Short mmCIF file of N, CA, C and O and ligand atoms in Angstrom, two decimals:
data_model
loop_
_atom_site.label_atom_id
_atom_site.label_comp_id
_atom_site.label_asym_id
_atom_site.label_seq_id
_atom_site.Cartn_x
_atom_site.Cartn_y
_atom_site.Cartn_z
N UNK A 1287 26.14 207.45 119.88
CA UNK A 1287 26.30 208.38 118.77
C UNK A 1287 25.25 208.10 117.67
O UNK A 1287 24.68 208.92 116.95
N UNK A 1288 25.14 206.79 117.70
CA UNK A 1288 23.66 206.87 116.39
C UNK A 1288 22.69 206.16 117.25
O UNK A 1288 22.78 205.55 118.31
N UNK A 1289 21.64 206.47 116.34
CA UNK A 1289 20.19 206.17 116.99
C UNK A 1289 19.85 204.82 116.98
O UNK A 1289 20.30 204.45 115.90
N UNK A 1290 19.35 203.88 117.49
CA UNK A 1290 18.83 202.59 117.36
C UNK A 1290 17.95 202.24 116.29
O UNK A 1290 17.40 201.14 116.22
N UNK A 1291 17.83 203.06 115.55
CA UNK A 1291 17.18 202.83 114.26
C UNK A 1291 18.08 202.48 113.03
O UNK A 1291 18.01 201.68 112.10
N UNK A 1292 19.24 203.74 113.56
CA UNK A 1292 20.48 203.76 112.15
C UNK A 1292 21.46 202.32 112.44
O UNK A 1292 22.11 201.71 111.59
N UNK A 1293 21.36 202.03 113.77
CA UNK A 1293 21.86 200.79 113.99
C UNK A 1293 21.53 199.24 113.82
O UNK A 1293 22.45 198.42 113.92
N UNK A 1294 20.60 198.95 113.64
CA UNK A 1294 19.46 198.30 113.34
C UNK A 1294 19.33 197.88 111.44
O UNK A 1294 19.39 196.78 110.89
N UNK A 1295 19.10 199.54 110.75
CA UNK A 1295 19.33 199.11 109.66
C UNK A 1295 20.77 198.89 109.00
O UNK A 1295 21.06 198.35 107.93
N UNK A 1296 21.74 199.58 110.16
CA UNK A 1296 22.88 199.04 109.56
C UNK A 1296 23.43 197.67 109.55
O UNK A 1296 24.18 197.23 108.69
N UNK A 1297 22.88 196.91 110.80
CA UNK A 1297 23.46 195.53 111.27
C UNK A 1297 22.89 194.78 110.42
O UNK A 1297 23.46 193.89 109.78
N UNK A 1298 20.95 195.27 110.30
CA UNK A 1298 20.15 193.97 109.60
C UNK A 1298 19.63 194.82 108.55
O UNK A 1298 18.51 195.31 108.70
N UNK A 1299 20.42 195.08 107.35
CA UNK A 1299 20.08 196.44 106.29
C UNK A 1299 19.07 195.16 105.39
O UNK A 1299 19.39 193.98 105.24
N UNK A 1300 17.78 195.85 104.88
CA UNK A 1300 16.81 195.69 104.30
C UNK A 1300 17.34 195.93 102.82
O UNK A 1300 18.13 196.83 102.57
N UNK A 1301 16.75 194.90 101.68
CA UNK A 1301 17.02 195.04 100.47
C UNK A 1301 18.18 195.36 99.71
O UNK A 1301 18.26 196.21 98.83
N UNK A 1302 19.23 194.47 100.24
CA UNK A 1302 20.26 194.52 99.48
C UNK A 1302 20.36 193.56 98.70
O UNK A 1302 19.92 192.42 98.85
N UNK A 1303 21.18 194.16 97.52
CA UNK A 1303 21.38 193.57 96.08
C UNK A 1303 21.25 194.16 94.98
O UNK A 1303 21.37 195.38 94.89
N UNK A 1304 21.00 193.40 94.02
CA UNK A 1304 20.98 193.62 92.89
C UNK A 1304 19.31 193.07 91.55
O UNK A 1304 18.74 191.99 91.49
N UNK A 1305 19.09 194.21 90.83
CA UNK A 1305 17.77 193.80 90.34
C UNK A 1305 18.61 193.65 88.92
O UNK A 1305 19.37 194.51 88.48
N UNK A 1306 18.26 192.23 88.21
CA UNK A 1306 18.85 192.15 86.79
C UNK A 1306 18.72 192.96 85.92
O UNK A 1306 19.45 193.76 85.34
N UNK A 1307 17.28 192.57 85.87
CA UNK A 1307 16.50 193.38 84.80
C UNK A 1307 15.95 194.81 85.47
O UNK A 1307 14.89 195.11 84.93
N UNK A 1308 16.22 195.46 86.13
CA UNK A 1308 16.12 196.68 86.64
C UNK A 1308 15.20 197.23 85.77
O UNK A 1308 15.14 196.83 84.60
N UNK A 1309 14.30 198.31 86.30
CA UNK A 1309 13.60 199.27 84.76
C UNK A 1309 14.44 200.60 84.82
O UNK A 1309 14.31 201.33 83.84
N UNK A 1310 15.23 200.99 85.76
CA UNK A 1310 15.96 201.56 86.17
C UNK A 1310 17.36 201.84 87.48
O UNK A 1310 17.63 201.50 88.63
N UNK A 1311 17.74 202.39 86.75
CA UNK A 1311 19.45 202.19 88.05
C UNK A 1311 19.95 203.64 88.29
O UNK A 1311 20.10 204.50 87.43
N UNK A 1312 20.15 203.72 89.43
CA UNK A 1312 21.00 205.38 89.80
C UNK A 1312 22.29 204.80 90.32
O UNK A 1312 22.52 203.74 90.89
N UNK A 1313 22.74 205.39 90.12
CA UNK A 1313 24.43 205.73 90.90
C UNK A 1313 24.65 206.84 91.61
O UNK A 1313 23.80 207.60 91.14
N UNK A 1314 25.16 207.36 92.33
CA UNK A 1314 25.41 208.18 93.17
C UNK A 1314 27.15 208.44 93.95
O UNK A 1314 27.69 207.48 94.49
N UNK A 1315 27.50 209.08 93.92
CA UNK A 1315 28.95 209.14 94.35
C UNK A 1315 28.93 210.04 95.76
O UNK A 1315 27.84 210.55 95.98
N UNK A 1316 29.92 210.28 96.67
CA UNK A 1316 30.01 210.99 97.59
C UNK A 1316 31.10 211.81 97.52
O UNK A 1316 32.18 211.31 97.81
N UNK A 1317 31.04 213.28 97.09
CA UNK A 1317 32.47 213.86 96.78
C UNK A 1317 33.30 214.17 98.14
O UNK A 1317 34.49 214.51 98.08
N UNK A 1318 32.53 214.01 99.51
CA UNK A 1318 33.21 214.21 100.41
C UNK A 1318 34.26 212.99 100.87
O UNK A 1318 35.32 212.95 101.51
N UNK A 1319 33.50 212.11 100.26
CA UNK A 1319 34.29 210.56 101.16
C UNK A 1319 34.69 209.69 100.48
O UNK A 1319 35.39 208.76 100.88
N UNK A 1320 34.20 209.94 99.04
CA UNK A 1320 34.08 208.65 97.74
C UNK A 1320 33.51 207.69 97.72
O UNK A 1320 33.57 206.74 96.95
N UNK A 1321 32.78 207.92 98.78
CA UNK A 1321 31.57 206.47 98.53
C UNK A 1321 31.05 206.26 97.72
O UNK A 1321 31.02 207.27 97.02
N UNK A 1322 30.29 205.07 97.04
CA UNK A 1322 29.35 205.13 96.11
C UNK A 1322 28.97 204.34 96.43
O UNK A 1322 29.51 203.36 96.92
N UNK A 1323 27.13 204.71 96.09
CA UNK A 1323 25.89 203.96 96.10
C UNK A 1323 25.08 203.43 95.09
O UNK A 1323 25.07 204.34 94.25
N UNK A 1324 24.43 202.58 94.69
CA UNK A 1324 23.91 202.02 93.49
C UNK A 1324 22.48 201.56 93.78
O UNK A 1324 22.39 200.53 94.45
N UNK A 1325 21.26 202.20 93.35
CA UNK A 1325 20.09 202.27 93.66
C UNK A 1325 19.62 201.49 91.95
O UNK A 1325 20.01 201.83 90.84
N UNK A 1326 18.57 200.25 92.37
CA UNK A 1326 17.72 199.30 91.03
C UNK A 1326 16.39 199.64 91.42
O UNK A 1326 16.22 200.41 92.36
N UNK A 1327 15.55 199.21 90.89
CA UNK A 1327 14.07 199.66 91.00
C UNK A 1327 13.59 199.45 89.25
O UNK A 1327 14.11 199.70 88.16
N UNK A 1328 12.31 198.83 89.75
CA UNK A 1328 11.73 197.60 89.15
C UNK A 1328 10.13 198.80 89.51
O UNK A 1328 9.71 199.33 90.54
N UNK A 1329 9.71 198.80 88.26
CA UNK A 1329 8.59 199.84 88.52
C UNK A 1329 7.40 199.23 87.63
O UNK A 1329 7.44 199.11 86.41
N UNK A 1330 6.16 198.82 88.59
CA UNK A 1330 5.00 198.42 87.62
C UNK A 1330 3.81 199.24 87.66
O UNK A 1330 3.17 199.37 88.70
N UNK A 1331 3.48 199.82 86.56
CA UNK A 1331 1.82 200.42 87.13
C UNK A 1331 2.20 201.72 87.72
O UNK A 1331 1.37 202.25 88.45
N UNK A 1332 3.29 202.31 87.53
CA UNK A 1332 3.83 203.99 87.75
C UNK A 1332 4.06 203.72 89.03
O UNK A 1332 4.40 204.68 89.72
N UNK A 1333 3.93 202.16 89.82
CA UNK A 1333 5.17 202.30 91.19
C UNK A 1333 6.31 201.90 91.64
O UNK A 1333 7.04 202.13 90.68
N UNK A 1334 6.92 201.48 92.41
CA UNK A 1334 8.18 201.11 92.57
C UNK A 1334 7.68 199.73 93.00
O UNK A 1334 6.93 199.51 93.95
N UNK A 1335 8.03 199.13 92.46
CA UNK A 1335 7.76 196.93 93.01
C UNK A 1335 8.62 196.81 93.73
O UNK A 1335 8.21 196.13 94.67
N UNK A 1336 9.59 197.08 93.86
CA UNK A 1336 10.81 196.46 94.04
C UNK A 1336 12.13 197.00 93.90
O UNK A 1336 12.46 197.36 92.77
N UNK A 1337 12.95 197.13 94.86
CA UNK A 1337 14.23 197.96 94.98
C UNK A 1337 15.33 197.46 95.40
O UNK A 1337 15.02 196.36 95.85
N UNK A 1338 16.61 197.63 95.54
CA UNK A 1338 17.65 196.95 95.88
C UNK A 1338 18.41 197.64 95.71
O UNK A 1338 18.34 198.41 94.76
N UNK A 1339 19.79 197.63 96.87
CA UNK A 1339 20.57 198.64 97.22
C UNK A 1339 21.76 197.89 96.56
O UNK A 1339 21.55 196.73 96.20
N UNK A 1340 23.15 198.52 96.33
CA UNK A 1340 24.26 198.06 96.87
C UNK A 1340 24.80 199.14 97.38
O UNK A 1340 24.39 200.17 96.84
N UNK A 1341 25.90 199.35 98.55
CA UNK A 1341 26.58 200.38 99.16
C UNK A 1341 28.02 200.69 99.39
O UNK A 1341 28.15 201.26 100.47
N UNK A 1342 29.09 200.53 98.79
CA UNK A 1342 30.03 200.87 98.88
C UNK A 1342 30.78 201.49 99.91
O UNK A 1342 32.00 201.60 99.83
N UNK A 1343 29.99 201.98 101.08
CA UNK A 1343 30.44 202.87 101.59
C UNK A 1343 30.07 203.11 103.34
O UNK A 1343 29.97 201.99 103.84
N UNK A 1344 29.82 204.25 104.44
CA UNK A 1344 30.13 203.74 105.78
C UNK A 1344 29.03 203.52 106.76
O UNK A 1344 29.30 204.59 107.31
N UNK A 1345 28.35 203.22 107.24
CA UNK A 1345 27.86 202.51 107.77
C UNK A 1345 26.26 203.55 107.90
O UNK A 1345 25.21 203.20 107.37
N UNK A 1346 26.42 204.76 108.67
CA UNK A 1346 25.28 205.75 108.21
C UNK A 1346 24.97 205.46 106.74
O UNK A 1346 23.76 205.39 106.54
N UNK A 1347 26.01 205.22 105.30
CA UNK A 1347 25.18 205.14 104.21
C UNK A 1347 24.54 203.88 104.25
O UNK A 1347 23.36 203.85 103.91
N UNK A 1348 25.19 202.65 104.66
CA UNK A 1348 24.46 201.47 104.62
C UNK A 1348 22.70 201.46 105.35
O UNK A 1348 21.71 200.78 105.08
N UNK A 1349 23.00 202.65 106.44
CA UNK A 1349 21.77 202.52 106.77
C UNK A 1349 20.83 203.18 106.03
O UNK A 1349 19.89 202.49 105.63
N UNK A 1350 20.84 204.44 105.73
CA UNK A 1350 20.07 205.54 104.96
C UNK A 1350 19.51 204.72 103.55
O UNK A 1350 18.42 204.92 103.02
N UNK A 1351 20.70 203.58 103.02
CA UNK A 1351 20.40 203.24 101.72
C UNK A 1351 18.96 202.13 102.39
O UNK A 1351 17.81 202.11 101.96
N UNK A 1352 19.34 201.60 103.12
CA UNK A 1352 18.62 200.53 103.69
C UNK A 1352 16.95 201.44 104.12
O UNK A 1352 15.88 201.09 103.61
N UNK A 1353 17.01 201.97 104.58
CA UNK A 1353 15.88 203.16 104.65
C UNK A 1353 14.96 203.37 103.78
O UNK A 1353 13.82 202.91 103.70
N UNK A 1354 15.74 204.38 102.89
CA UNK A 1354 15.01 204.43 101.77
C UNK A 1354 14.50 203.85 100.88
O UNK A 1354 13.63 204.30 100.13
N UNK A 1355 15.10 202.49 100.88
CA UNK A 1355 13.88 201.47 99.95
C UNK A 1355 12.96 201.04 100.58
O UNK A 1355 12.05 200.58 99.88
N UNK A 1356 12.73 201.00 102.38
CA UNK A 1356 11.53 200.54 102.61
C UNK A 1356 10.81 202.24 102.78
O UNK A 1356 9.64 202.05 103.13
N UNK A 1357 11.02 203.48 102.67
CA UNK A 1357 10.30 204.29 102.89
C UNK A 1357 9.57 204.22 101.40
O UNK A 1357 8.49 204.81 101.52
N UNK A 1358 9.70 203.82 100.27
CA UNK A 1358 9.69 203.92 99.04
C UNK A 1358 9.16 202.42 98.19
O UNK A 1358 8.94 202.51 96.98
N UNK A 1359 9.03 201.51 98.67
CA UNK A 1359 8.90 200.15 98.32
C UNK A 1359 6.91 200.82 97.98
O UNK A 1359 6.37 201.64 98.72
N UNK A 1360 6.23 200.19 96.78
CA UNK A 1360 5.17 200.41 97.06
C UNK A 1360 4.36 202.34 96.27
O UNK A 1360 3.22 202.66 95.91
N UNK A 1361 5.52 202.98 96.32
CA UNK A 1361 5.27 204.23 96.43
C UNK A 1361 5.23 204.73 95.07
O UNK A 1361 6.14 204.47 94.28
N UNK A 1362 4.26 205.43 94.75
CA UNK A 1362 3.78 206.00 92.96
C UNK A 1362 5.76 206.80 92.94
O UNK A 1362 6.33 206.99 94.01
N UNK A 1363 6.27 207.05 91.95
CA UNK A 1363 7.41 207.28 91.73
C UNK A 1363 7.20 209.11 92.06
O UNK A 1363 8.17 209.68 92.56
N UNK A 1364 5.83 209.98 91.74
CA UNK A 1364 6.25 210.95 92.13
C UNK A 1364 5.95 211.26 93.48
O UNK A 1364 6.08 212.43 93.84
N UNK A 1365 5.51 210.28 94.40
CA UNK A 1365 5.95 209.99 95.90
C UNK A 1365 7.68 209.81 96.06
O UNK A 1365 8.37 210.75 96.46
N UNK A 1366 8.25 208.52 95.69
CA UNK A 1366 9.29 208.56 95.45
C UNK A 1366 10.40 209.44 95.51
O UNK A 1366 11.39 209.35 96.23
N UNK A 1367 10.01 210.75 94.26
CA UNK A 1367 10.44 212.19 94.16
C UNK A 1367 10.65 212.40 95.15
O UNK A 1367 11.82 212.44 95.51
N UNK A 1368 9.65 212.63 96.02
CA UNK A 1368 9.48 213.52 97.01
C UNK A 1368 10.34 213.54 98.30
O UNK A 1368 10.72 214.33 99.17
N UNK A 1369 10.42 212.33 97.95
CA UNK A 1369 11.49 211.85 99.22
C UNK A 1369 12.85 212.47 99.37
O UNK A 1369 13.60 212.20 98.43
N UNK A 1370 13.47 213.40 100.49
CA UNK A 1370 14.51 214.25 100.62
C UNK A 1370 15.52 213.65 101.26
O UNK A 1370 15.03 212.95 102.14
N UNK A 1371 16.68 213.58 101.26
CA UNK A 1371 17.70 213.64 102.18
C UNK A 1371 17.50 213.71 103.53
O UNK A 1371 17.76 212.74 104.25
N UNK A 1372 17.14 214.57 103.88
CA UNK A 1372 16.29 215.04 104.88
C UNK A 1372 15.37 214.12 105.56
O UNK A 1372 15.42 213.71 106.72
N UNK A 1373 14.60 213.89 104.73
CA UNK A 1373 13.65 213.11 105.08
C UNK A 1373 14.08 211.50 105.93
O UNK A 1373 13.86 210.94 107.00
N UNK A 1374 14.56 211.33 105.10
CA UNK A 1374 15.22 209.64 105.20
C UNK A 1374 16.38 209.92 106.62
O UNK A 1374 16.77 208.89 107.18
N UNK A 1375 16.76 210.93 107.01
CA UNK A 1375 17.61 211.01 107.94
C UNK A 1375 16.97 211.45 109.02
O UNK A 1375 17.61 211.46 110.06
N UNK A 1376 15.53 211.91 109.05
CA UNK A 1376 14.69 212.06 109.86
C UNK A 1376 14.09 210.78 110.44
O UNK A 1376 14.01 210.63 111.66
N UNK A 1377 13.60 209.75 109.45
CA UNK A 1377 12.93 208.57 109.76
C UNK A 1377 13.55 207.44 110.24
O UNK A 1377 12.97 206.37 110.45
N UNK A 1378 15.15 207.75 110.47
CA UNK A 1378 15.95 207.26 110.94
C UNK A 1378 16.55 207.72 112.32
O UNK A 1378 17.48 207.16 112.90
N UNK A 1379 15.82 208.91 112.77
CA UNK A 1379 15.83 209.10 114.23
C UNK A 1379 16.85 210.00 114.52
O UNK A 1379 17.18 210.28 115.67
N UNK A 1380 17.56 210.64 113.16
CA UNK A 1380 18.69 211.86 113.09
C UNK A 1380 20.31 211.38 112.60
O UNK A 1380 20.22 210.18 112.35
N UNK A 1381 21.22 211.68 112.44
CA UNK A 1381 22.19 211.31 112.21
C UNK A 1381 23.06 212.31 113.08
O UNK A 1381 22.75 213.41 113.55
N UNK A 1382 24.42 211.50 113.17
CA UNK A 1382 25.46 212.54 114.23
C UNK A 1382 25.97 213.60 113.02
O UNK A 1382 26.53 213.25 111.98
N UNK A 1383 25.74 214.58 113.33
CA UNK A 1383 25.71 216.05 112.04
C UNK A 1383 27.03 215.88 111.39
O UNK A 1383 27.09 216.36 110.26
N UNK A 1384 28.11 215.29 111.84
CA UNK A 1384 29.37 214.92 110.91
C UNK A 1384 28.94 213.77 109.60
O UNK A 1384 29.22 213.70 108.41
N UNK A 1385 28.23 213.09 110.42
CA UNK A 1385 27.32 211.82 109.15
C UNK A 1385 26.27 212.44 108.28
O UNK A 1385 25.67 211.62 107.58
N UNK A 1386 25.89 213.69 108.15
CA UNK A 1386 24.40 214.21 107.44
C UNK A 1386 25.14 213.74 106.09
O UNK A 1386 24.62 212.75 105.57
N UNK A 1387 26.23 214.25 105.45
CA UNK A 1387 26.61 213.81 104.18
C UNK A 1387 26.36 212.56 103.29
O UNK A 1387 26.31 212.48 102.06
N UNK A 1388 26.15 211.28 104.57
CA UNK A 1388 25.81 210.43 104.07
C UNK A 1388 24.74 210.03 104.08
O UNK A 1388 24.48 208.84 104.25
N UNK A 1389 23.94 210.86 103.92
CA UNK A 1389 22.66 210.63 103.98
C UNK A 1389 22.29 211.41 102.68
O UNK A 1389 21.26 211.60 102.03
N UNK A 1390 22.76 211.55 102.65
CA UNK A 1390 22.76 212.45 100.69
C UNK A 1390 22.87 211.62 99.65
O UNK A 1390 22.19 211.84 98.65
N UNK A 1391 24.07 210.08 99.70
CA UNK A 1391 23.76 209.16 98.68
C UNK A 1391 22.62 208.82 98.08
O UNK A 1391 22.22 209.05 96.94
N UNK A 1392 22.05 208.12 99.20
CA UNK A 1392 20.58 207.13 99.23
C UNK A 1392 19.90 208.10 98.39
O UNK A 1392 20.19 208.05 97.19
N UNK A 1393 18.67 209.39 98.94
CA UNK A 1393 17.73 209.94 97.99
C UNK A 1393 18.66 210.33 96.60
O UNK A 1393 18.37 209.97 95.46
N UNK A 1394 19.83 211.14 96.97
CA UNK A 1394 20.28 211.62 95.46
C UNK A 1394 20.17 209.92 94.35
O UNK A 1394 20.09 210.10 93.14
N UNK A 1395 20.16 209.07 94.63
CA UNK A 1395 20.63 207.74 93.65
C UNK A 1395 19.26 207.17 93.69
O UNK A 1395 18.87 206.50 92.73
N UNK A 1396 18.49 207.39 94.74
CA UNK A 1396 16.92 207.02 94.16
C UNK A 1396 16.60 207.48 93.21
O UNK A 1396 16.01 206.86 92.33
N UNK A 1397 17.03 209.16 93.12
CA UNK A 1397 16.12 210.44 92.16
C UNK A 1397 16.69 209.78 90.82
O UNK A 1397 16.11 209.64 89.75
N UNK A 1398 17.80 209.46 91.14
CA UNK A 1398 18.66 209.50 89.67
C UNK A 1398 17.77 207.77 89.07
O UNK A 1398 17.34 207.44 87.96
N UNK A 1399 17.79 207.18 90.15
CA UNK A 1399 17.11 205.84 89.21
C UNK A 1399 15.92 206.16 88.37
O UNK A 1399 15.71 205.70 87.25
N UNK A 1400 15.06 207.13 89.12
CA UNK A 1400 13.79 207.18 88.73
C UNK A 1400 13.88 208.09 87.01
O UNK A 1400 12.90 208.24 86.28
N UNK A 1401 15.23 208.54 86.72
CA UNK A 1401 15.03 209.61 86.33
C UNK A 1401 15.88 208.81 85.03
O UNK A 1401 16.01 209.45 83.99
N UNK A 1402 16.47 207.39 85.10
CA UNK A 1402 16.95 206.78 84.62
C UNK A 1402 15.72 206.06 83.75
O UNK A 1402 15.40 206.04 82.56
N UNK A 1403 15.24 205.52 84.89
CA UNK A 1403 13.48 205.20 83.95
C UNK A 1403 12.69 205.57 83.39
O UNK A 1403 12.16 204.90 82.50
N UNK A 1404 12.27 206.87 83.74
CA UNK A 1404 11.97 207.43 82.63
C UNK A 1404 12.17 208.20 81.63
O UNK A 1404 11.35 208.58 80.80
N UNK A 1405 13.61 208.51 81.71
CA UNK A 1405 14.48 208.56 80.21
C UNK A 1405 14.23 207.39 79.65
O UNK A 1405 14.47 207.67 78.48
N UNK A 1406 13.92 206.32 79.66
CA UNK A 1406 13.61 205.18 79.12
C UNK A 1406 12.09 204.77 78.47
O UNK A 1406 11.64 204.09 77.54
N UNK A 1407 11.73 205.39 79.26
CA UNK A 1407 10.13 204.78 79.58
C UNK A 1407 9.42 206.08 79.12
O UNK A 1407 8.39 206.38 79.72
N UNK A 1408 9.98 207.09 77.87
CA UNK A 1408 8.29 208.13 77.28
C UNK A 1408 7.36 207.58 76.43
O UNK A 1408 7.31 206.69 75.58
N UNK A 1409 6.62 208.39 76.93
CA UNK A 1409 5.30 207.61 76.29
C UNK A 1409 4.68 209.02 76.04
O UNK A 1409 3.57 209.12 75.51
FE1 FES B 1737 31.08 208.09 102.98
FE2 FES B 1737 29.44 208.04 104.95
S1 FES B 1737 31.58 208.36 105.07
S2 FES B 1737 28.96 207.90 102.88
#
């Protein structure tokens, strides 16, 4: 039922934790399931340095969250943007179409970090 990719980042999920000093933080909720996701990101030089998940929630989100910080690690923030739901559930080799929902945490709580930072960060 899932792909060897979504399994993979679910068993051995990439960048979990927590950033102290964050330059920004998203949250994200799931109104279908109540999950919640918590996206940090640490941004130098208009990119993302550094990211860290925590996941609350089922195992497609653990992976998707796990995903998206390495699709994004590195990446100018309006790269970042760009990054869809979609996307991240693509590079993960598809999801079983009852799971697409959770694949909606991860980018929605990236967007929101980024968007957290720079409510912070005008210049
Ligand atoms: Fe809640 Fe997957 S069942 S995010």
């Amino acid at each position: 039922m899932y792909t060897e990719k979504v399994m993979d980042h679910f068993t051995n999920p990439r960048n979990v934790g927590e950033i102290p000093d964050a330059d920004g933080i998203g949250e994200e909720g799931n109104p279908v399931c109540g999950d919640i996701m918590k996206i940090f990101i640490k941004v130098d030089d208009g990119k993302i340095s550094d990211i860290k998940f925590k996941t609350f929630g089922c195992g497609a989100a653990i992976a998707t969250s796990s995903m998206v910080t390495e699709m994004v690690k590195g990446k100018t923030l309006d790269e970042a943007e760009q990054i869809s739901n979609k996307a991240v559930a693509e590079a993960l080799g598809g999801l079983p179409p009852q799971k697409m929902h959770c694949s909606n945490l991860a980018a929605d709580a990236l967007h929101k970090a980024i968007e957290d930072y720079r409510s912070k960060h005008k210049s």
